[in-house]
Amino acid sequence: MAERIAEEKINEIRQSVDIVDVVGDHVSLTKQGRNYFGLCPFHGENTPSFSVSPDKQIYHCFGCHAGGDIFSFLMDLEGYSFQEAALKLAEKGNVKLDIDSALMNQSKTVSPDIQQMIEAHELLRKFYHHLLINTKDGQPALEYLLNRGFTMESIVKFQIGYSLNSWDFVSKFLLKRKYKPEIMERAGLIIKREKDDSHFDRFRHRIMFPIMNRKGNTIAFSGRSLGDDEPKYLNSPETVIFNKSKTLYNFQLARASIKKLQKAVLFEGFADVIASDRAGVENGVATMGTSLTEEHVSLLRKNAQSITICYDSDKAGIEAANRALEMLTDAGCQVRVALMPEGLDPDDYIRQFGEEKFRNEVIESSLTFMGFKLSYLRRGKRLNDEGDRLLYIEEVLKEISNLTKAVERDHYLRQLSAEFSLSLEALKEQQKQLYYAKKKQLPNQKRNVQQQHMMSLQRSSELKPAFHTAERRLLAHMITNGDIAFKVQELLQGSTFHIDEHQAIFTYLLGFYESGHTSDVSAFIHFINDDGLRRIVAEIEMMPVNNEISDKELSDYIKQVLNQPKMIMIKEKMLEEKEAERQKDYAKAALIAMEIIQLRKSL
């Protein structure tokens, strides 16, 4: 069981760490007024609806309604327990916690099988690396790498290793250390023989590249053959700890550089990442032998504003780059494409032309979205042929119509006009036609961010009955002022809020203040032990309300709450009146009408 952290330490952490810094490690934030906005890390979106309040030290998403404080942010995003989140935040805020971090890590709920899989991968990573750099068996593999341009620094940084030319060394090695064969088989490290149920090693006589998750734990391997064995590269199969569609190679090492630069470079394979890192490009990541997925895009979008795609320049590489470009652009990323000379990958280019030229003439000279599209759309077309030329022009105009900046549209229209000796006015006219045709098909999603949030709040208020809005506004003022909380309790005279969640928050608030706390929304969110209520509190705190509440405003809200039972009764009486009239019992209908009048007067 995890050790309990003292309340004063939690408060110290909260005061030492700014939520903008915490969220900013995972989300690109832009200041808009008093708050910061970015793309929500909890759901996919193209328009920022995720808001962070430095004043209140809370966050809230207007789209998926996620919300909370610094602790809940890390718990929801990374799957941490509260103690793990506190440990991470204490480290960030230089707050000393007298807690054994190893003990806390053990407390995380991970099945014994998964724990054994991760431990076995970690053990083999160290073993393979030792074999490569310290043993006679690994000497040929080490010489091969050094001859290929790898440095010892890179070999150590990426923990590259070597697997012995043996059928069962690893199987026996793991068995001797009490790792269960059936679990190691499911982990993809060994394979069962059908004839006698014995096991043999998956990787033999290969240079081993460990694949790690976001936390730096080894979860898989990719082995390059040293002989004539096929395939040239052998990868671990997908397992419960390794999912290719969610894993980016080198992310755990590149993350700091990506966050600092707000840029990531996306490669096709891990060899490209290692070569580019050697050339000083430390923010490189790669997909694991699969096309870019929505999960990859989401991970990149959370950590960088700009993505440079650096794929091979063969037909398959160009097509893959175009697909990646479309996916990343749709997700709201700024995207560029670095084109390699045909027939060369980054490793070949660096060895042939040098590291500085790779940085300056490939990565730094990457093409903009439209620069790449112009090149991509030309492929396979004979522009001296009238049909191909007109098709190319129309395709380019469609892409220009997607550009949001007028200056960019004008630049590329003039470029098209000059290249093909076409009337600029005619091109502008056709581009506008394409733009408006597309606009009719798609809803307008490009509003001012703050205006969009205000409108969503106004719509939500309009859709709710008056008592619902009154309860929320009362809670907003009660959260920021303990005296108002007790005053509302007195004015309600034993009545309760009509929304169960609102009443629960009200009860928590009274307990919060009665236990000696002063008003602090972040501390109050931590005081609540229900995730759903925490999200509602964050949403309430993002509502635009006056800093102070007048007696009249307070009285009006209380009336709305107290009058709600009467409003329900009036609706019921009106239905009874209609039923009496339907049955031609006019005397009864008249009595009910008088009751309705009295109830309305009492409002």
Coordinates of C-alpha atoms in Angstrom, one line a residue:
M1 CA 0.0 0.0 0.0
A2 CA 1.3 3.5 -0.9
E3 CA 2.5 5.8 1.8
R4 CA 0.1 8.6 2.7
I5 CA 1.4 12.1 1.9
A6 CA 0.8 14.7 4.6
E7 CA -1.7 17.5 3.8
E8 CA 0.8 20.2 4.4
K9 CA 3.1 18.6 1.9
I10 CA 0.3 18.5 -0.7
N11 CA -0.3 22.2 -0.1
E12 CA 3.4 22.9 -0.4
I13 CA 3.5 21.1 -3.8
R14 CA 0.4 23.0 -5.0
Q15 CA 2.0 26.3 -4.1
S16 CA 5.4 25.4 -5.6
V17 CA 4.2 24.3 -9.0
D18 CA 2.3 26.4 -11.5
I19 CA -0.4 24.5 -13.5
V20 CA 0.6 26.3 -16.7
D21 CA 4.1 24.8 -16.5
V22 CA 2.7 21.3 -15.7
V23 CA 0.1 21.4 -18.5
G24 CA 2.6 23.1 -20.8
D25 CA 4.9 20.1 -20.6
H26 CA 2.2 18.1 -22.4
V27 CA 0.1 20.7 -24.3
S28 CA 1.2 23.7 -26.5
L29 CA -0.5 26.6 -24.8
T30 CA -1.3 30.2 -26.0
K31 CA -2.3 33.0 -23.7
Q32 CA -5.7 34.5 -24.5
G33 CA -6.6 37.2 -21.9
R34 CA -6.1 35.8 -18.4
N35 CA -6.2 32.2 -19.4
Y36 CA -4.2 29.9 -21.6
F37 CA -5.7 27.8 -24.4
G38 CA -4.6 24.7 -26.3
L39 CA -5.7 21.5 -28.0
C40 CA -7.2 19.1 -25.4
P41 CA -4.9 16.2 -24.6
F42 CA -7.9 14.0 -23.6
H43 CA -9.8 14.0 -26.9
G44 CA -9.0 14.7 -30.6
E45 CA -9.9 18.2 -31.8
N46 CA -8.7 20.8 -34.4
T47 CA -9.8 24.0 -32.6
P48 CA -8.4 24.6 -29.1
S49 CA -11.1 24.2 -26.4
F50 CA -8.8 23.3 -23.5
S51 CA -8.4 26.2 -21.0
V52 CA -6.0 26.6 -18.2
S53 CA -6.5 29.2 -15.4
P54 CA -3.3 30.3 -13.7
D55 CA -5.3 32.4 -11.2
K56 CA -7.3 29.4 -10.0
Q57 CA -4.7 26.7 -10.8
I58 CA -7.3 24.6 -12.7
Y59 CA -8.0 23.4 -16.2
H60 CA -11.2 22.7 -18.1
C61 CA -12.1 21.4 -21.6
F62 CA -15.2 23.0 -23.1
G63 CA -15.4 20.1 -25.5
C64 CA -15.1 16.9 -23.5
H65 CA -15.6 18.5 -20.0
A66 CA -12.4 17.2 -18.5
G67 CA -11.3 19.3 -15.6
G68 CA -9.4 19.4 -12.4
D69 CA -6.1 20.6 -10.8
I70 CA -2.4 19.7 -11.3
F71 CA -2.8 16.3 -9.6
S72 CA -5.8 15.2 -11.5
F73 CA -4.2 16.4 -14.8
L74 CA -1.3 14.0 -14.4
M75 CA -3.5 11.2 -13.0
D76 CA -5.9 11.4 -16.0
L77 CA -3.2 11.9 -18.7
E78 CA -0.5 9.5 -17.5
G79 CA -2.6 7.1 -15.5
Y80 CA -0.7 7.9 -12.3
S81 CA -2.0 7.2 -8.9
F82 CA -2.3 10.3 -6.7
Q83 CA 0.9 9.4 -4.9
E84 CA 2.8 9.0 -8.2
A85 CA 1.5 12.4 -9.4
A86 CA 2.5 14.0 -6.1
L87 CA 6.0 12.5 -6.4
K88 CA 6.4 13.9 -10.0
L89 CA 5.1 17.3 -9.0
A90 CA 7.2 17.4 -5.8
E91 CA 10.3 16.8 -8.0
K92 CA 9.3 19.6 -10.4
G93 CA 8.6 22.0 -7.5
N94 CA 11.8 21.0 -5.5
V95 CA 9.6 19.9 -2.6
K96 CA 11.3 17.2 -0.4
L97 CA 9.0 14.2 0.3
D98 CA 10.3 11.7 2.8
I99 CA 8.9 8.8 0.8
D100 CA 10.6 5.9 -0.9
S101 CA 9.9 6.4 -4.6
A102 CA 10.7 2.7 -5.3
L103 CA 8.0 1.7 -2.8
M104 CA 5.5 4.0 -4.5
N105 CA 6.3 2.6 -7.9
Q106 CA 5.6 -0.9 -6.6
S107 CA 2.2 0.3 -5.4
K108 CA 1.0 0.9 -8.9
T109 CA -1.6 -1.5 -10.0
V110 CA 0.2 -3.6 -12.7
S111 CA -0.5 -7.3 -13.1
P112 CA 2.4 -9.6 -12.1
D113 CA 2.5 -11.0 -15.7
I114 CA 3.0 -7.5 -17.2
Q115 CA 5.5 -6.6 -14.5
Q116 CA 7.5 -9.8 -15.4
M117 CA 7.4 -8.9 -19.1
I118 CA 8.8 -5.4 -18.5
E119 CA 11.5 -6.7 -16.1
A120 CA 12.6 -9.4 -18.6
H121 CA 12.9 -6.8 -21.4
E122 CA 14.9 -4.5 -19.1
L123 CA 17.2 -7.4 -18.1
L124 CA 17.8 -8.4 -21.7
R125 CA 18.4 -4.8 -22.8
K126 CA 21.3 -4.5 -20.3
F127 CA 22.5 -8.0 -21.2
Y128 CA 22.5 -7.4 -24.9
H129 CA 24.3 -4.1 -24.5
H130 CA 26.9 -5.7 -22.3
L131 CA 27.5 -8.4 -24.9
L132 CA 28.0 -5.8 -27.6
I133 CA 30.5 -3.5 -25.9
N134 CA 32.3 -5.8 -23.4
T135 CA 32.6 -9.3 -24.9
K136 CA 34.5 -11.1 -27.6
D137 CA 31.2 -12.5 -29.0
G138 CA 30.0 -9.0 -29.6
Q139 CA 33.1 -7.7 -31.2
P140 CA 32.2 -8.4 -34.9
A141 CA 28.8 -6.6 -34.3
L142 CA 30.5 -3.7 -32.7
E143 CA 33.0 -3.3 -35.5
Y144 CA 30.2 -3.5 -38.0
L145 CA 28.4 -0.6 -36.3
L146 CA 31.5 1.5 -36.0
N147 CA 32.3 1.0 -39.7
R148 CA 28.7 2.1 -40.5
G149 CA 29.4 5.4 -38.8
F150 CA 27.9 4.7 -35.4
T151 CA 29.8 6.2 -32.5
M152 CA 30.2 4.7 -29.1
E153 CA 28.3 7.7 -27.7
S154 CA 25.3 6.7 -29.9
I155 CA 25.6 3.0 -29.1
V156 CA 25.5 3.9 -25.3
K157 CA 22.7 6.5 -25.7
F158 CA 20.4 4.2 -27.6
Q159 CA 21.5 1.1 -25.6
I160 CA 22.2 -0.9 -28.8
G161 CA 23.2 -4.5 -28.1
Y162 CA 23.9 -7.9 -29.6
S163 CA 22.1 -11.2 -29.3
L164 CA 24.2 -14.4 -29.3
N165 CA 24.2 -16.9 -32.2
S166 CA 22.5 -19.4 -30.0
W167 CA 19.1 -21.1 -30.3
D168 CA 18.2 -21.2 -26.6
F169 CA 20.7 -19.1 -24.5
V170 CA 18.1 -16.4 -23.7
S171 CA 15.4 -19.1 -23.0
K172 CA 17.7 -20.8 -20.4
F173 CA 18.9 -17.4 -19.1
L174 CA 15.4 -16.3 -18.3
L175 CA 14.3 -19.6 -16.9
K176 CA 17.3 -19.7 -14.6
R177 CA 16.1 -16.3 -13.2
K178 CA 12.6 -17.7 -12.5
Y179 CA 10.8 -16.0 -15.5
K180 CA 7.9 -18.2 -16.5
P181 CA 8.3 -19.5 -20.1
E182 CA 4.6 -19.1 -21.0
I183 CA 4.8 -15.4 -20.0
M184 CA 8.1 -14.8 -21.9
E185 CA 6.5 -16.4 -24.9
R186 CA 3.5 -14.0 -24.7
A187 CA 6.1 -11.2 -24.3
G188 CA 7.6 -12.1 -27.7
L189 CA 11.0 -13.0 -26.4
I190 CA 10.9 -16.7 -26.9
I191 CA 9.0 -19.1 -29.2
K192 CA 7.5 -22.5 -28.4
R193 CA 8.5 -25.6 -30.5
E194 CA 5.4 -27.5 -31.5
K195 CA 7.1 -30.9 -31.5
D196 CA 8.1 -31.0 -27.9
D197 CA 6.8 -27.8 -26.2
S198 CA 10.4 -26.6 -25.6
H199 CA 11.3 -23.0 -26.3
F200 CA 13.9 -21.2 -28.5
D201 CA 15.1 -17.6 -28.7
R202 CA 13.3 -15.2 -31.1
F203 CA 16.5 -13.1 -31.7
R204 CA 19.8 -14.8 -32.6
H205 CA 23.0 -13.3 -34.0
R206 CA 21.5 -9.8 -34.4
I207 CA 22.3 -6.3 -33.6
M208 CA 19.6 -5.4 -31.0
F209 CA 17.8 -2.0 -30.9
P210 CA 15.6 -1.7 -27.7
I211 CA 12.3 0.0 -28.1
M212 CA 11.1 1.9 -25.1
N213 CA 7.8 3.3 -23.9
R214 CA 7.2 6.9 -22.8
K215 CA 8.4 6.2 -19.3
G216 CA 11.7 4.7 -20.6
N217 CA 10.9 1.0 -20.0
T218 CA 12.0 -1.4 -22.6
I219 CA 8.9 -3.1 -24.2
A220 CA 10.2 -4.6 -27.4
F221 CA 13.3 -5.1 -29.6
S222 CA 14.2 -4.8 -33.3
G223 CA 17.1 -7.0 -34.4
R224 CA 19.2 -6.5 -37.5
S225 CA 20.7 -9.6 -39.0
L226 CA 24.5 -9.8 -39.3
G227 CA 24.6 -12.7 -41.7
D228 CA 22.3 -13.8 -44.5
D229 CA 19.3 -14.5 -42.2
E230 CA 16.0 -13.1 -43.3
P231 CA 14.3 -10.9 -42.6
K232 CA 17.0 -8.2 -42.5
Y233 CA 15.1 -6.6 -39.5
L234 CA 13.2 -8.7 -37.1
N235 CA 10.8 -6.9 -34.7
S236 CA 9.1 -8.1 -31.6
P237 CA 5.4 -9.0 -32.2
E238 CA 2.7 -6.9 -30.7
T239 CA 2.0 -7.8 -27.1
V240 CA 0.1 -6.4 -24.1
I241 CA 3.1 -4.1 -23.4
F242 CA 4.0 -3.2 -27.1
N243 CA 1.5 -1.7 -29.5
K244 CA 3.1 -0.3 -32.7
S245 CA 0.2 2.1 -33.4
K246 CA 0.9 3.8 -30.1
T247 CA 4.6 3.7 -29.9
L248 CA 7.1 6.3 -31.3
Y249 CA 10.7 5.2 -31.3
N250 CA 13.0 7.5 -29.2
F251 CA 10.1 9.6 -27.8
Q252 CA 11.3 9.1 -24.3
L253 CA 14.7 10.6 -25.2
A254 CA 13.5 13.2 -27.7
R255 CA 10.7 14.6 -25.5
A256 CA 12.7 17.2 -23.7
S257 CA 14.2 18.6 -26.9
I258 CA 10.7 18.5 -28.6
K259 CA 9.2 20.4 -25.8
K260 CA 12.0 23.0 -25.7
L261 CA 12.0 23.6 -29.5
Q262 CA 8.2 22.9 -29.9
K263 CA 9.3 21.0 -33.0
A264 CA 9.6 17.3 -33.8
V265 CA 11.1 15.5 -36.8
L266 CA 9.3 12.4 -37.9
F267 CA 11.3 9.7 -39.6
E268 CA 10.4 6.3 -41.1
G269 CA 12.7 4.1 -39.0
F270 CA 14.9 4.0 -35.9
A271 CA 18.1 3.9 -38.0
D272 CA 17.2 7.3 -39.4
V273 CA 16.6 8.6 -35.9
I274 CA 19.9 7.4 -34.6
A275 CA 21.8 8.8 -37.6
S276 CA 20.1 12.2 -37.3
D277 CA 20.7 12.3 -33.6
R278 CA 24.4 11.9 -34.4
A279 CA 24.1 14.9 -36.6
G280 CA 22.6 17.0 -33.8
V281 CA 18.9 16.5 -34.6
E282 CA 17.9 15.3 -31.1
N283 CA 14.1 15.8 -31.5
G284 CA 13.7 12.9 -33.9
V285 CA 11.1 10.1 -33.6
A286 CA 10.0 7.3 -35.8
T287 CA 7.0 5.0 -36.3
M288 CA 7.6 1.3 -35.7
G289 CA 7.3 -0.3 -39.1
T290 CA 3.8 1.0 -39.5
S291 CA 2.0 3.9 -41.1
L292 CA 1.4 7.0 -39.0
T293 CA -1.7 6.5 -36.8
E294 CA -4.2 8.7 -35.0
E295 CA -2.5 7.7 -31.7
H296 CA 0.9 8.9 -33.1
V297 CA -0.6 12.1 -34.3
S298 CA -2.2 12.8 -30.9
L299 CA 1.1 12.2 -29.1
L300 CA 3.0 14.5 -31.4
R301 CA 0.3 17.2 -31.3
K302 CA 0.4 17.2 -27.5
N303 CA 4.1 17.9 -27.4
A304 CA 5.0 20.1 -30.4
Q305 CA 3.6 22.9 -32.5
S306 CA 5.6 22.1 -35.6
I307 CA 6.3 18.7 -37.2
T308 CA 8.9 18.1 -40.0
I309 CA 8.4 14.9 -41.9
C310 CA 11.6 13.3 -43.2
Y311 CA 10.8 10.2 -45.2
D312 CA 12.6 8.5 -48.1
S313 CA 12.1 10.2 -51.5
D314 CA 11.0 7.0 -53.4
K315 CA 7.4 6.6 -54.5
A316 CA 6.4 4.8 -51.3
G317 CA 8.1 7.4 -49.1
I318 CA 6.5 10.4 -50.9
E319 CA 3.0 8.8 -50.7
A320 CA 3.6 8.1 -47.0
A321 CA 4.8 11.6 -46.4
N322 CA 1.6 13.0 -48.1
R323 CA -0.6 10.9 -45.9
A324 CA 1.2 11.9 -42.8
L325 CA 1.1 15.6 -43.9
E326 CA -2.7 15.4 -44.3
M327 CA -3.2 13.7 -40.9
L328 CA -1.0 16.1 -39.0
T329 CA -2.4 19.2 -40.7
D330 CA -6.0 18.0 -40.0
A331 CA -5.0 17.7 -36.3
G332 CA -3.9 21.3 -36.2
C333 CA -0.1 20.9 -36.5
Q334 CA 2.2 23.1 -38.5
V335 CA 3.8 20.7 -40.9
R336 CA 6.9 20.8 -43.2
V337 CA 8.4 18.1 -45.3
A338 CA 12.2 17.5 -45.6
L339 CA 12.9 15.9 -49.0
M340 CA 15.9 13.5 -49.2
P341 CA 17.7 13.1 -52.6
E342 CA 16.3 10.0 -54.3
G343 CA 18.0 6.8 -53.3
L344 CA 19.4 8.1 -50.0
D345 CA 18.2 7.7 -46.5
P346 CA 19.4 10.0 -43.6
D347 CA 22.2 7.6 -42.6
D348 CA 23.5 7.4 -46.2
Y349 CA 23.2 11.2 -46.7
I350 CA 25.1 12.0 -43.4
R351 CA 27.9 9.6 -44.2
Q352 CA 28.2 11.0 -47.8
F353 CA 27.7 14.8 -47.2
G354 CA 28.2 15.3 -43.5
E355 CA 26.2 16.3 -40.5
E356 CA 26.1 20.0 -41.0
K357 CA 24.8 19.7 -44.5
F358 CA 22.1 17.3 -43.4
R359 CA 20.9 19.8 -40.7
N360 CA 21.1 22.9 -43.0
E361 CA 20.1 21.5 -46.4
V362 CA 17.6 18.8 -45.5
I363 CA 16.0 19.6 -42.1
E364 CA 16.3 23.4 -42.1
S365 CA 15.4 23.6 -45.8
S366 CA 12.2 21.6 -45.5
L367 CA 9.3 22.6 -47.6
T368 CA 6.1 24.2 -46.4
F369 CA 2.7 22.4 -46.7
M370 CA 2.1 24.1 -50.1
G371 CA 5.7 23.7 -51.2
F372 CA 5.4 20.0 -50.8
K373 CA 2.0 19.8 -52.3
L374 CA 3.1 21.6 -55.5
S375 CA 5.9 19.0 -55.8
Y376 CA 3.6 16.1 -54.9
L377 CA 0.8 17.1 -57.4
R378 CA 3.3 17.3 -60.2
R379 CA 4.3 13.7 -59.9
G380 CA 3.2 11.6 -62.8
K381 CA 1.9 14.5 -64.8
R382 CA 3.2 15.8 -68.2
L383 CA 2.7 19.6 -67.7
N384 CA 3.2 20.2 -71.4
D385 CA 0.1 18.1 -72.0
E386 CA -3.0 20.4 -71.8
G387 CA -5.2 17.8 -69.9
D388 CA -2.5 17.1 -67.3
R389 CA -1.8 20.8 -67.0
L390 CA -5.4 21.8 -66.4
L391 CA -5.8 18.9 -63.9
Y392 CA -2.7 20.1 -62.0
I393 CA -3.9 23.7 -61.9
E394 CA -7.3 22.6 -60.5
E395 CA -5.7 20.4 -57.8
V396 CA -3.4 23.2 -56.8
L397 CA -6.3 25.7 -56.5
K398 CA -8.1 23.2 -54.3
E399 CA -5.1 23.1 -51.9
I400 CA -4.8 27.0 -52.0
S401 CA -8.5 27.2 -51.0
N402 CA -7.6 25.3 -47.8
L403 CA -5.1 28.0 -46.8
T404 CA -6.3 30.3 -44.0
K405 CA -4.0 33.2 -44.6
A406 CA -4.9 35.6 -47.4
V407 CA -1.2 36.5 -48.0
E408 CA -0.4 32.8 -48.6
R409 CA -3.3 32.4 -51.0
D410 CA -2.2 35.4 -53.0
H411 CA 1.5 34.3 -53.0
Y412 CA 0.6 30.9 -54.6
L413 CA -2.0 32.2 -57.0
R414 CA 0.6 34.7 -58.3
Q415 CA 3.1 31.9 -58.6
L416 CA 0.6 29.8 -60.5
S417 CA -0.2 32.7 -62.7
A418 CA 3.4 33.4 -63.6
E419 CA 4.3 29.8 -64.2
F420 CA 1.5 29.1 -66.7
S421 CA 0.9 32.7 -68.0
L422 CA -2.7 32.7 -66.7
S423 CA -4.8 35.6 -65.7
L424 CA -4.5 36.2 -61.9
E425 CA -8.1 37.4 -61.8
A426 CA -9.3 34.2 -63.5
L427 CA -7.4 32.1 -61.0
K428 CA -8.7 34.1 -58.1
E429 CA -12.3 33.6 -59.4
Q430 CA -11.9 29.9 -59.8
Q431 CA -10.3 29.6 -56.4
K432 CA -13.2 31.4 -54.7
Q433 CA -15.7 29.1 -56.4
L434 CA -13.8 26.1 -55.0
Y435 CA -13.7 27.7 -51.6
Y436 CA -17.4 28.5 -51.4
A437 CA -18.3 25.1 -52.8
K438 CA -16.4 23.5 -50.0
K439 CA -17.7 25.9 -47.4
K440 CA -21.2 24.8 -48.1
Q441 CA -20.3 21.3 -47.3
L442 CA -18.4 21.9 -44.0
P443 CA -19.6 23.7 -40.9
N444 CA -17.8 26.9 -39.9
Q445 CA -15.2 25.8 -37.3
K446 CA -12.8 28.7 -37.4
R447 CA -14.2 31.2 -34.8
N448 CA -12.2 33.3 -32.4
V449 CA -11.2 31.0 -29.6
Q450 CA -12.5 33.1 -26.7
Q451 CA -15.7 34.0 -28.5
Q452 CA -16.3 30.3 -29.1
H453 CA -15.9 29.4 -25.5
M454 CA -18.2 32.3 -24.4
M455 CA -20.8 31.2 -26.9
S456 CA -20.6 27.6 -25.7
L457 CA -21.1 28.7 -22.2
Q458 CA -24.0 31.0 -23.2
R459 CA -25.6 28.1 -25.1
S460 CA -25.3 25.8 -22.2
S461 CA -26.8 28.4 -19.9
E462 CA -29.7 29.0 -22.3
L463 CA -30.5 25.3 -22.5
K464 CA -30.6 24.9 -18.7
P465 CA -33.6 25.9 -16.6
A466 CA -33.2 29.0 -14.4
F467 CA -32.8 27.1 -11.1
H468 CA -29.9 25.1 -12.7
T469 CA -28.0 28.2 -13.7
A470 CA -28.8 29.8 -10.3
E471 CA -27.3 26.8 -8.4
R472 CA -24.2 26.9 -10.5
R473 CA -23.7 30.6 -10.0
L474 CA -24.2 30.2 -6.3
L475 CA -21.6 27.4 -6.2
A476 CA -19.2 29.6 -8.2
H477 CA -19.4 32.3 -5.5
M478 CA -19.3 29.9 -2.6
I479 CA -16.1 28.2 -3.9
T480 CA -14.4 31.6 -3.9
N481 CA -15.8 32.8 -0.5
G482 CA -16.5 30.7 2.6
D483 CA -18.7 33.3 4.1
I484 CA -21.0 33.2 1.1
A485 CA -21.2 29.4 1.5
F486 CA -22.5 29.6 5.0
K487 CA -24.8 32.5 4.1
V488 CA -26.4 30.4 1.3
Q489 CA -26.8 27.6 3.8
E490 CA -28.7 29.9 6.1
L491 CA -30.9 31.4 3.3
L492 CA -31.9 28.0 2.0
Q493 CA -33.5 27.3 5.4
G494 CA -33.0 23.5 5.2
S495 CA -33.9 23.3 1.5
T496 CA -31.4 21.6 -0.9
F497 CA -30.2 22.1 -4.4
H498 CA -32.3 20.2 -6.9
I499 CA -29.4 18.8 -9.0
D500 CA -27.8 15.9 -7.1
E501 CA -24.3 16.8 -8.2
H502 CA -24.8 20.4 -7.1
Q503 CA -26.0 19.3 -3.7
A504 CA -23.0 17.0 -3.3
I505 CA -20.6 19.8 -4.2
F506 CA -22.4 22.1 -1.7
T507 CA -22.0 19.4 1.0
Y508 CA -18.3 19.0 0.2
L509 CA -17.9 22.8 0.3
L510 CA -19.4 23.1 3.8
G511 CA -17.2 20.2 5.0
F512 CA -14.2 21.9 3.3
Y513 CA -14.7 25.2 5.2
E514 CA -15.7 23.6 8.5
S515 CA -12.5 21.6 8.5
G516 CA -10.5 24.9 8.6
H517 CA -9.7 25.4 4.9
T518 CA -9.7 28.9 3.3
S519 CA -11.1 29.4 -0.2
D520 CA -8.8 27.8 -2.8
V521 CA -10.4 26.1 -5.8
S522 CA -7.4 23.8 -6.4
A523 CA -7.3 22.7 -2.8
F524 CA -11.1 22.1 -2.9
I525 CA -10.8 20.0 -6.0
H526 CA -8.3 17.9 -4.2
F527 CA -10.6 17.7 -1.2
I528 CA -13.3 16.1 -3.4
N529 CA -12.9 12.3 -3.9
D530 CA -15.2 12.0 -6.9
D531 CA -13.8 12.5 -10.4
G532 CA -17.1 13.5 -11.9
L533 CA -17.7 16.2 -9.3
R534 CA -14.2 17.5 -9.8
R535 CA -14.9 18.0 -13.5
I536 CA -18.1 19.9 -12.6
V537 CA -16.3 22.2 -10.2
A538 CA -13.7 23.0 -12.8
E539 CA -16.5 23.8 -15.3
I540 CA -18.3 26.0 -12.8
E541 CA -15.1 27.9 -12.0
M542 CA -14.6 28.7 -15.7
M543 CA -18.0 30.4 -15.8
P544 CA -17.8 34.2 -16.3
V545 CA -19.2 35.6 -13.0
N546 CA -18.7 38.9 -11.2
N547 CA -15.9 39.0 -8.6
E548 CA -18.4 40.0 -5.9
I549 CA -22.0 39.2 -5.5
S550 CA -24.6 41.8 -4.5
D551 CA -27.3 41.0 -1.9
K552 CA -29.9 41.4 -4.6
E553 CA -28.1 39.0 -7.0
L554 CA -27.7 36.5 -4.1
S555 CA -31.4 36.9 -3.2
D556 CA -32.5 36.3 -6.8
Y557 CA -30.5 33.1 -7.1
I558 CA -31.9 31.8 -3.8
K559 CA -35.4 32.5 -5.0
Q560 CA -34.8 30.5 -8.1
V561 CA -33.8 27.6 -6.0
L562 CA -36.6 27.9 -3.5
N563 CA -39.2 28.5 -6.2
Q564 CA -38.4 25.4 -8.2
P565 CA -40.7 23.0 -6.3
K566 CA -43.5 25.5 -6.8
M567 CA -42.7 25.8 -10.5
I568 CA -43.0 22.0 -10.7
M569 CA -46.3 22.1 -8.8
I570 CA -47.7 24.8 -11.1
K571 CA -46.9 22.7 -14.2
E572 CA -48.6 19.7 -12.6
K573 CA -51.7 21.9 -11.7
M574 CA -51.9 23.2 -15.3
L575 CA -52.0 19.6 -16.5
E576 CA -54.8 18.8 -14.0
E577 CA -56.7 21.9 -15.1
K578 CA -56.5 20.8 -18.8
E579 CA -57.7 17.3 -17.8
A580 CA -60.7 18.8 -15.9
E581 CA -61.6 20.9 -18.9
R582 CA -61.4 17.9 -21.2
Q583 CA -63.8 16.1 -18.9
K584 CA -66.1 19.2 -18.9
D585 CA -65.7 19.5 -15.1
Y586 CA -65.5 23.3 -15.2
A587 CA -66.0 23.8 -11.5
K588 CA -62.9 21.7 -10.7
A589 CA -61.0 23.5 -13.4
A590 CA -61.8 26.9 -11.9
L591 CA -60.6 25.7 -8.4
I592 CA -57.4 24.5 -9.9
A593 CA -57.0 27.8 -11.8
M594 CA -57.3 29.7 -8.4
E595 CA -54.6 27.4 -6.9
I596 CA -52.3 28.2 -9.8
I597 CA -52.8 31.9 -9.3
Q598 CA -52.0 31.6 -5.6
L599 CA -48.9 29.6 -6.4
R600 CA -47.7 32.2 -8.9
K601 CA -48.3 35.0 -6.4
S602 CA -46.1 33.1 -3.9
L603 CA -43.3 33.2 -6.4

